[in-house]
Coordinates of C-alpha atoms and ligand atoms in Angstrom, one line a residue:
M1 CA 105.5 109.8 58.8
S2 CA 106.3 106.7 59.9
P3 CA 105.7 106.0 63.7
S4 CA 109.8 104.6 63.7
S5 CA 110.4 108.9 62.7
L6 CA 109.5 109.2 66.4
A7 CA 110.3 110.9 69.7
V8 CA 109.1 111.4 72.7
V9 CA 110.4 114.0 75.0
V10 CA 109.1 114.1 79.0
L11 CA 109.8 117.1 80.6
A12 CA 110.2 115.5 84.8
A13 CA 113.2 118.0 86.0
G14 CA 111.5 121.1 87.9
A15 CA 111.0 121.6 91.3
G16 CA 107.7 121.9 91.5
T17 CA 107.2 124.0 94.0
R18 CA 103.9 125.4 94.5
M19 CA 103.0 121.8 95.5
K20 CA 106.0 122.1 98.7
S21 CA 106.3 118.9 99.3
T22 CA 109.5 116.8 99.6
T23 CA 107.7 114.4 96.9
P24 CA 108.6 115.4 93.7
K25 CA 106.0 116.5 92.0
V26 CA 105.5 114.3 89.1
L27 CA 105.3 111.8 91.4
H28 CA 101.6 113.2 93.4
P29 CA 100.0 110.2 92.6
L30 CA 96.9 110.7 90.8
A31 CA 94.2 107.1 90.5
G32 CA 96.5 104.9 92.2
I33 CA 99.4 105.9 89.5
P34 CA 102.0 109.0 89.6
L35 CA 101.3 112.2 87.5
I36 CA 104.7 111.2 85.8
G37 CA 103.0 107.4 84.9
H38 CA 100.1 108.7 83.2
V39 CA 102.0 110.6 80.4
L40 CA 104.4 107.3 80.5
A41 CA 102.0 105.4 79.4
T42 CA 100.7 107.8 76.5
A43 CA 103.9 108.9 75.3
E44 CA 104.1 104.7 75.1
A45 CA 100.5 104.5 73.0
L46 CA 102.4 106.6 70.6
G47 CA 105.3 103.8 69.4
P48 CA 108.1 106.2 69.5
Q49 CA 111.5 105.0 68.6
Q50 CA 112.5 106.4 71.5
T51 CA 111.6 108.4 74.8
L52 CA 113.3 110.2 76.5
V53 CA 112.8 111.9 79.7
V54 CA 114.3 114.6 81.1
V55 CA 115.5 115.1 85.0
R56 CA 116.3 116.9 87.8
H57 CA 115.1 117.5 90.7
E58 CA 114.7 114.3 93.2
A59 CA 116.5 112.3 90.0
E60 CA 116.8 108.9 91.7
R61 CA 113.2 108.7 92.8
V62 CA 112.0 110.0 89.0
R63 CA 114.3 107.5 87.2
E64 CA 113.0 104.3 90.0
A65 CA 109.2 105.8 88.9
V66 CA 110.3 106.2 85.3
E67 CA 111.6 102.3 85.1
E68 CA 108.8 101.1 86.8
Y69 CA 106.2 102.3 84.5
A70 CA 108.6 102.5 81.5
D71 CA 111.9 100.7 81.5
D72 CA 113.1 101.1 77.9
A73 CA 112.6 105.5 78.3
Q74 CA 116.6 107.1 77.9
I75 CA 116.9 109.0 81.7
V76 CA 118.4 112.3 80.3
H77 CA 120.3 114.4 83.2
Q78 CA 119.0 118.2 82.9
D79 CA 122.2 120.6 84.4
D80 CA 121.9 124.1 86.7
V81 CA 120.5 125.8 83.6
P82 CA 116.6 126.3 84.5
G83 CA 113.5 126.2 82.0
T84 CA 111.8 124.1 79.3
G85 CA 113.4 125.0 76.6
R86 CA 117.8 123.8 78.4
A87 CA 115.4 120.8 78.9
V88 CA 114.5 119.7 75.9
E89 CA 118.4 121.3 74.6
L90 CA 119.9 118.6 76.2
A91 CA 117.3 115.6 75.5
L92 CA 118.1 116.5 71.9
E93 CA 121.6 115.1 71.9
A94 CA 120.5 112.0 73.2
V95 CA 117.9 111.9 69.6
G96 CA 119.3 109.8 67.0
D97 CA 119.5 111.3 63.7
D98 CA 116.8 109.2 61.8
V99 CA 113.9 111.0 63.8
D100 CA 112.1 114.0 62.1
N101 CA 109.9 114.7 64.8
V102 CA 109.9 115.0 68.6
V103 CA 106.4 114.8 71.1
I104 CA 107.2 117.7 73.6
L105 CA 105.2 116.7 76.6
S106 CA 104.4 117.7 80.6
A107 CA 104.9 115.5 83.1
D108 CA 102.9 117.3 85.1
V109 CA 100.1 117.1 82.4
P110 CA 98.8 113.8 83.2
L111 CA 94.7 113.3 81.4
L112 CA 96.4 113.8 78.1
D113 CA 94.7 111.2 75.7
S114 CA 97.4 110.1 72.5
E115 CA 94.3 110.5 70.6
T116 CA 94.8 113.6 71.1
I117 CA 98.0 114.0 70.3
E118 CA 97.4 111.3 67.3
A119 CA 95.3 114.4 65.8
M120 CA 97.9 117.3 67.1
L121 CA 100.4 114.8 64.7
G122 CA 98.5 114.8 61.9
F123 CA 97.7 118.6 62.1
H124 CA 101.1 119.0 61.9
R125 CA 101.8 116.7 59.0
D126 CA 99.5 117.8 57.1
A127 CA 100.6 121.5 57.1
A128 CA 104.2 120.9 56.3
A129 CA 104.9 123.0 60.2
E130 CA 107.8 122.9 61.9
V131 CA 106.0 123.2 65.5
T132 CA 102.3 123.0 66.3
L133 CA 101.5 123.0 69.6
L134 CA 97.8 121.8 71.5
S135 CA 96.0 125.0 73.8
T136 CA 92.7 125.4 75.1
I137 CA 90.3 128.2 76.3
H138 CA 90.4 129.0 79.3
D139 CA 88.0 131.3 81.5
D140 CA 90.5 132.0 84.0
P141 CA 94.1 131.7 82.0
T142 CA 96.0 132.3 85.0
G143 CA 99.3 130.7 85.0
Y144 CA 99.3 129.7 81.4
G145 CA 101.4 131.2 78.8
R146 CA 99.1 132.6 75.9
I147 CA 98.9 132.5 72.8
I148 CA 100.0 135.0 69.8
R149 CA 98.0 134.7 66.9
R150 CA 98.8 136.0 63.2
E151 CA 95.8 137.8 61.5
D152 CA 96.7 133.9 59.2
G153 CA 96.0 131.9 62.5
T154 CA 99.2 130.6 62.5
V155 CA 101.5 131.2 65.6
S156 CA 103.2 134.5 66.1
H157 CA 104.2 133.7 69.3
I158 CA 103.4 132.2 72.9
V159 CA 103.9 134.9 76.2
E160 CA 104.8 133.5 79.8
E161 CA 102.5 135.0 82.4
A162 CA 105.6 136.4 84.1
D163 CA 106.4 138.0 81.3
A164 CA 102.6 139.2 79.8
D165 CA 101.5 142.1 80.6
E166 CA 98.2 143.3 80.9
Q167 CA 95.9 143.5 77.9
Q168 CA 98.3 140.1 77.0
R169 CA 96.5 138.6 80.2
T170 CA 93.5 138.9 79.3
L171 CA 93.7 136.3 76.2
Q172 CA 92.4 133.0 76.7
E173 CA 93.8 131.1 75.2
V174 CA 96.6 129.0 76.5
N175 CA 100.0 127.7 75.4
A176 CA 99.2 123.7 77.1
G177 CA 102.3 122.6 76.9
V178 CA 102.7 119.9 74.4
Y179 CA 103.6 120.1 71.6
V180 CA 105.2 118.2 67.7
A181 CA 108.3 119.9 66.7
R182 CA 110.6 118.9 63.2
R183 CA 113.7 117.5 64.8
D184 CA 115.7 120.1 62.6
A185 CA 114.1 123.2 63.1
L186 CA 114.0 122.4 67.4
A187 CA 118.8 121.8 66.6
K188 CA 117.8 125.1 64.9
G189 CA 116.5 127.2 67.7
L190 CA 117.2 126.1 70.9
P191 CA 121.0 127.3 70.8
R192 CA 119.4 130.5 70.4
L193 CA 117.6 130.8 73.7
D194 CA 118.6 132.9 76.6
T195 CA 117.2 133.8 79.9
A196 CA 116.6 137.4 79.2
N197 CA 113.1 137.0 81.2
A198 CA 111.1 137.7 84.3
Q199 CA 112.0 133.9 85.4
G200 CA 115.5 133.9 84.0
E201 CA 114.9 130.6 82.7
K202 CA 115.3 129.3 78.8
Y203 CA 112.2 129.0 78.1
L204 CA 110.7 126.0 75.4
T205 CA 107.7 128.5 74.4
D206 CA 110.3 131.3 72.7
V207 CA 111.4 128.5 70.5
V208 CA 108.5 128.8 69.0
G209 CA 108.5 132.8 68.2
Q210 CA 111.5 132.3 67.3
L211 CA 110.8 129.9 64.7
A212 CA 107.6 131.7 63.7
A213 CA 110.1 134.8 63.1
D214 CA 112.1 133.1 60.9
S215 CA 109.3 132.2 58.7
G216 CA 108.7 128.9 60.2
L217 CA 105.1 127.7 59.7
V218 CA 103.4 127.1 63.6
H219 CA 100.4 125.6 64.5
A220 CA 98.8 124.9 67.3
V221 CA 94.8 122.9 67.2
V222 CA 93.0 124.0 70.1
V223 CA 91.5 121.2 72.6
E224 CA 87.8 121.6 73.4
D225 CA 87.9 120.0 76.3
S226 CA 90.7 122.1 78.1
W227 CA 90.5 119.2 81.2
L228 CA 92.5 117.4 78.9
V229 CA 95.1 119.3 78.6
E230 CA 95.4 121.0 82.2
G231 CA 98.5 120.9 84.3
V232 CA 99.5 120.4 87.7
N233 CA 101.3 122.8 90.0
D234 CA 99.5 122.8 93.1
R235 CA 97.7 120.3 95.4
I236 CA 94.0 122.2 94.5
Q237 CA 95.3 121.6 90.6
L238 CA 95.8 118.0 91.9
Q239 CA 93.4 117.3 94.4
A240 CA 90.5 118.7 91.7
M241 CA 92.3 116.5 89.1
Q242 CA 91.5 113.5 91.4
R243 CA 88.3 114.3 91.9
R244 CA 87.5 114.3 87.5
L245 CA 89.3 111.8 86.8
N246 CA 88.0 109.3 89.6
T247 CA 84.4 110.8 88.5
M248 CA 84.8 109.3 84.9
I249 CA 86.1 106.3 86.6
V250 CA 83.9 105.1 88.9
R251 CA 81.0 106.5 86.2
G252 CA 82.1 104.2 83.9
W253 CA 81.7 101.3 86.1
Q254 CA 78.6 102.2 87.1
R255 CA 78.3 102.0 83.3
D256 CA 79.3 98.2 82.9
G257 CA 76.7 97.3 86.0
V258 CA 78.4 98.1 89.1
S259 CA 76.0 99.7 92.0
I260 CA 78.2 103.1 93.8
T261 CA 75.9 104.5 96.1
D262 CA 77.8 107.8 96.9
P263 CA 79.9 108.5 94.0
E264 CA 81.8 111.3 96.3
S265 CA 82.7 109.7 98.5
V266 CA 84.4 106.2 97.0
W267 CA 87.4 106.2 95.5
I268 CA 88.5 103.8 92.2
D269 CA 92.1 103.4 91.5
L270 CA 92.5 103.1 87.7
S271 CA 93.7 99.4 88.2
V272 CA 91.2 98.8 90.0
Q273 CA 88.7 95.7 88.0
L274 CA 85.0 95.2 89.1
D275 CA 82.4 92.5 87.8
Q276 CA 79.0 92.7 87.2
D277 CA 76.5 93.7 90.8
V278 CA 79.0 94.4 92.0
T279 CA 78.3 97.2 95.4
V280 CA 80.5 100.0 96.2
L281 CA 78.6 101.4 99.6
P282 CA 79.5 105.1 100.8
G283 CA 82.9 105.5 102.0
V284 CA 84.9 102.8 99.7
A285 CA 88.5 103.5 99.1
L286 CA 89.8 100.3 96.9
E287 CA 92.9 101.3 95.7
G288 CA 95.9 99.0 93.3
S289 CA 95.3 95.2 91.4
C290 CA 92.1 94.9 92.9
H291 CA 89.4 92.6 91.8
I292 CA 85.8 91.7 93.1
D293 CA 83.8 89.8 91.5
H294 CA 80.4 88.8 91.3
G295 CA 77.3 90.5 93.0
A296 CA 80.3 91.1 96.0
T297 CA 79.2 94.2 98.7
I298 CA 82.4 96.0 99.5
G299 CA 81.2 98.9 102.0
P300 CA 80.5 101.0 104.3
D301 CA 83.5 102.2 104.9
C302 CA 86.4 99.9 103.7
T303 CA 89.3 100.6 102.5
L304 CA 91.2 97.5 100.4
S305 CA 94.3 97.3 99.0
N306 CA 95.8 94.9 96.1
A307 CA 92.6 92.1 97.7
R308 CA 90.9 89.9 95.5
V309 CA 87.1 89.5 96.3
G310 CA 84.7 86.5 95.5
Q311 CA 81.7 86.0 94.3
G312 CA 78.9 87.2 96.5
A313 CA 81.6 88.4 100.1
R314 CA 80.5 90.8 101.8
I315 CA 82.7 92.9 103.2
Q316 CA 81.8 96.0 106.0
R317 CA 84.0 98.8 107.6
S318 CA 87.4 97.1 107.8
V319 CA 91.0 97.7 106.0
V320 CA 92.2 94.1 104.4
D321 CA 96.0 94.9 102.9
S322 CA 97.2 92.1 99.9
A323 CA 94.0 89.6 100.8
V324 CA 92.2 87.1 99.4
I325 CA 88.2 86.8 100.0
A326 CA 86.5 84.2 98.3
A327 CA 82.9 83.6 97.7
G328 CA 80.6 83.8 99.7
A329 CA 82.7 85.3 102.7
T330 CA 81.9 87.7 104.7
V331 CA 84.1 90.0 106.5
G332 CA 83.8 92.8 109.7
P333 CA 82.4 95.2 110.4
F334 CA 85.6 96.3 111.9
S335 CA 88.6 94.1 110.8
Y336 CA 92.0 94.4 109.4
L337 CA 92.7 92.1 106.7
R338 CA 96.8 92.1 106.5
P339 CA 99.0 90.4 104.1
G340 CA 99.2 87.1 103.3
T341 CA 95.3 86.7 104.4
V342 CA 93.2 84.3 102.9
I343 CA 89.6 83.4 103.8
E344 CA 88.1 80.2 101.7
E345 CA 85.0 80.2 100.7
G346 CA 82.2 80.9 102.9
G347 CA 84.1 81.8 105.4
K348 CA 83.8 84.3 108.1
V349 CA 85.9 86.2 110.4
G350 CA 83.6 88.9 112.3
A351 CA 84.2 91.9 114.7
F352 CA 87.7 92.9 115.4
V353 CA 89.5 90.9 114.1
E354 CA 92.8 91.1 113.0
T355 CA 94.3 88.4 110.5
K356 CA 98.6 88.6 109.5
N357 CA 100.0 85.0 106.8
A358 CA 96.9 82.9 107.8
T359 CA 94.7 80.8 105.8
I360 CA 90.7 80.4 107.4
G361 CA 89.6 77.5 105.7
K362 CA 86.4 76.7 104.4
A363 CA 83.3 77.9 106.3
A364 CA 85.0 78.5 109.4
K365 CA 84.9 81.1 111.7
V366 CA 86.6 83.8 113.6
P367 CA 83.7 85.4 114.4
H368 CA 85.3 88.0 117.4
L369 CA 87.8 90.5 118.8
S370 CA 90.3 88.3 118.2
Y371 CA 94.6 88.1 116.2
I372 CA 95.1 85.6 113.9
G373 CA 98.8 85.8 112.2
D374 CA 100.3 82.7 110.6
A375 CA 98.1 80.2 111.1
D376 CA 96.1 77.4 109.9
I377 CA 92.2 77.0 110.2
G378 CA 90.8 74.4 108.1
E379 CA 87.8 73.6 107.3
G380 CA 84.2 74.3 109.1
A381 CA 86.7 74.8 112.1
N382 CA 85.9 77.3 114.4
I383 CA 87.7 80.2 116.7
G384 CA 85.8 81.2 120.7
A385 CA 85.5 84.7 121.1
G386 CA 89.0 86.6 122.0
S387 CA 91.3 84.6 121.4
I388 CA 95.3 84.7 120.0
T389 CA 98.0 83.3 118.0
A390 CA 100.9 83.8 120.0
N391 CA 103.3 83.7 117.1
Y392 CA 106.1 86.0 117.5
D393 CA 108.8 83.9 120.4
G394 CA 110.6 88.0 120.3
V395 CA 113.2 86.1 117.4
N396 CA 110.8 84.5 114.6
K397 CA 107.5 83.8 113.7
H398 CA 105.9 80.8 114.7
R399 CA 102.9 78.2 112.6
T400 CA 99.5 77.7 114.8
V401 CA 97.1 74.4 113.1
I402 CA 93.8 74.2 114.1
G403 CA 92.2 71.1 112.5
P404 CA 89.2 70.5 110.2
H405 CA 85.8 71.4 112.7
A406 CA 88.1 71.5 115.4
K407 CA 85.8 74.2 118.2
T408 CA 88.1 76.6 120.1
G409 CA 87.0 78.0 123.1
S410 CA 87.3 81.7 124.5
D411 CA 89.6 84.0 125.1
N412 CA 92.5 81.0 124.5
V413 CA 96.1 81.6 124.1
F414 CA 97.8 79.3 121.2
V415 CA 101.6 79.4 121.9
A416 CA 102.7 78.2 118.5
P417 CA 104.2 76.1 117.0
V418 CA 101.0 74.4 117.7
E419 CA 98.8 72.1 116.4
V420 CA 94.7 71.5 117.8
G421 CA 93.8 68.2 115.9
A422 CA 90.8 67.8 113.2
G423 CA 87.3 67.9 115.6
A424 CA 89.0 69.0 118.6
Y425 CA 88.0 70.4 121.5
T426 CA 89.6 73.3 123.7
A427 CA 88.0 74.7 127.4
A428 CA 87.2 78.8 127.4
G429 CA 90.6 80.5 128.8
T430 CA 92.6 77.7 127.8
T431 CA 96.4 78.7 127.6
I432 CA 97.9 75.6 124.7
R433 CA 101.7 75.0 124.8
R434 CA 101.1 71.8 123.7
N435 CA 99.7 69.6 120.8
V436 CA 95.4 68.6 121.2
P437 CA 95.2 65.2 119.3
A438 CA 91.8 64.8 117.1
G439 CA 89.2 64.7 118.4
A440 CA 90.6 65.5 122.2
L441 CA 89.2 67.2 124.2
A442 CA 91.9 70.2 126.0
V443 CA 90.6 71.4 129.4
A444 CA 93.6 73.9 131.6
P445 CA 93.2 72.7 135.8
V446 CA 90.7 74.6 137.1
S447 CA 91.7 76.6 139.7
V448 CA 89.6 78.8 141.1
R449 CA 88.6 79.2 144.7
T450 CA 85.3 80.4 145.8
V451 CA 84.9 81.5 149.5
E452 CA 81.2 81.4 150.8
G453 CA 80.4 84.1 152.1
W454 CA 83.5 86.9 151.7
V455 CA 80.6 89.7 150.4
G456 CA 79.1 89.6 153.4
T457 CA 81.6 89.9 155.7
H458 CA 84.5 92.0 153.9
R459 CA 81.9 94.1 151.7
P460 CA 78.6 94.1 154.4
G461 CA 76.7 97.1 153.5
T462 CA 76.9 97.1 149.8
A463 CA 74.3 96.4 146.8
S464 CA 76.1 93.6 146.7
A465 CA 76.3 92.1 149.9
E466 CA 72.5 93.4 150.3
A467 CA 71.6 90.9 146.6
A468 CA 73.4 88.4 147.6
E469 CA 71.7 88.3 151.3
N470 CA 67.9 88.3 149.4
S471 CA 69.2 85.9 147.4
R472 CA 69.1 84.0 150.0
T473 CA 66.3 85.0 151.6
T474 CA 64.3 84.3 148.4
P475 CA 62.5 81.1 148.9
D476 CA 62.4 81.0 144.1
S477 CA 66.0 81.3 144.0
Q478 CA 66.6 78.4 143.6
Ligands
UD1_1 C1 104.5 125.8 80.7 C2 104.2 126.7 79.2 C3 103.5 127.5 79.7 C4 102.2 126.3 79.6 C5 102.7 125.9 80.7 C6 100.7 124.7 80.6 C7 107.1 127.1 79.4 C8 108.1 128.2 79.8 N1 106.0 127.6 79.7 O1 104.9 127.1 82.1 O2 104.1 128.2 78.2 O3 101.3 127.5 79.7 O4 103.7 124.7 81.0 O5 100.9 123.7 81.3 O6 107.9 126.4 78.5 N2 110.4 121.1 83.2 C9 111.6 120.9 83.4 N3 113.0 121.5 84.0 C10 113.3 122.6 84.5 C11 111.8 123.6 84.2 C12 110.0 121.9 84.2 O7 112.0 119.9 83.2 O8 114.0 123.8 84.5 C13 109.5 120.9 83.4 C14 108.4 120.4 84.1 O9 109.2 119.4 85.3 C15 107.4 120.0 83.7 C16 107.5 121.1 82.4 O10 109.0 121.1 82.4 O11 107.0 118.8 84.0 C17 106.2 122.3 82.5 O12 107.5 122.9 83.9 P1 106.6 124.3 84.5 O13 107.6 124.7 85.0 O14 105.3 123.6 84.9 O15 106.0 125.2 84.0 P2 104.5 126.3 83.2 O16 104.9 127.3 84.2 O17 103.5 125.2 84.1
CA2 CA1 102.8 123.4 84.5

């Protein structure tokens, strides 16, 4: 069987009722990728001639995800007739005549790998079977279809949980919902399905029984690692799967030389890249396309999404979204780096600082309690505590530019657009409304009025008045 004679059908039309969610089940995320994205990647790895995805419930949202993860997949819309059998029947209409075999995957069985499917295909081909399916042995088979085998070991039929009698429910070999079938066998079997069962659906599993009864050969290949073929039907199963996959991802990085001190509290998406000698401390989530370079330390308690972190950088208790943090830079604790933030080599964003669309130059520092948005902070500049770039005039955003090695005072407001020149200083408490030339000192007129003795006359008898009085009479207080 050449790969060119293969089509893959992905079943994704179900309502996912048991999730109790406004998000379609197959779009719920697992390690940063929707369930259906995992299955489409597996489908693609099989190199099929055609991939078809059957949708109905929230069809538009599911179609968008399909486009993102497999842009050459064809969408098939399921009609009002429910059931996995109906879904495949409609998909088959779009399968080319030159296709010999059809692989059927469930979009809610995300961990299955292409190697296991290839093994099923090999078995199917060698046995010249009409249908070959994957089964597994579950300690608790509740919810799955049970495999009924003949004495010779081939499959007789499958009984769904809802239709099974007490004896059948004790069977532990379950249908994984993953099949390869000859196209002509499906074409023969599917039109004969009816909905005379407990759920009133056209069951794909009934085709298996029909073909077996027609003396067609149906095989089940047992998958030893049953987690590979686990389905997601509710949030408890989804969480168990997220935990399992995350444990595998964390162990993978540990084997590759990353220190992860508390794996239980660290969540890493599949798309993240970590270099050797990165340290990940407790309470860290690394999401999307994060790439962390050699020797960087992240955590404790950080969430990084789509962040680029350079060698030896250090990020503590902070939230970082779509920012670049160069080698040796430090962030936090308690900072919020929003999209478009770039911290150049050795730069510092300290405690309680928010940044957005801003470049903090080489070795420049924003150490405390500041908002730096739409700004360029030059190399080696230092921004005083409690400073704000007033970037928004109510209609448009404007930039603040601070020159290299400028030192701005505490509690400054930079009313953008405005520029502070190279090496300039600004005094504490200044509102900078006009450009400050290079090397200048900007200082606002001092307008503090001092009323001598006010506390003594207006707050007599208070601890403050007494302290003031004492300071005047104590000789060494001068
Ligand atoms: C199905 C199998 C069951 C198997 C289990 C494995 C049938 C009748 N039962 O049960 O034997 O043990 O998978 O996980 O096939 N779907 C459609 N159209 C529909 C209904 C479902 O495309 O009309 C899709 C769903 O989106 C889902 C997949 O088919 O991706 C399986 O449907 P689901 O309702 O979850 O079937 P199970 O009850 O789990
Ligand atoms: Ca299912």
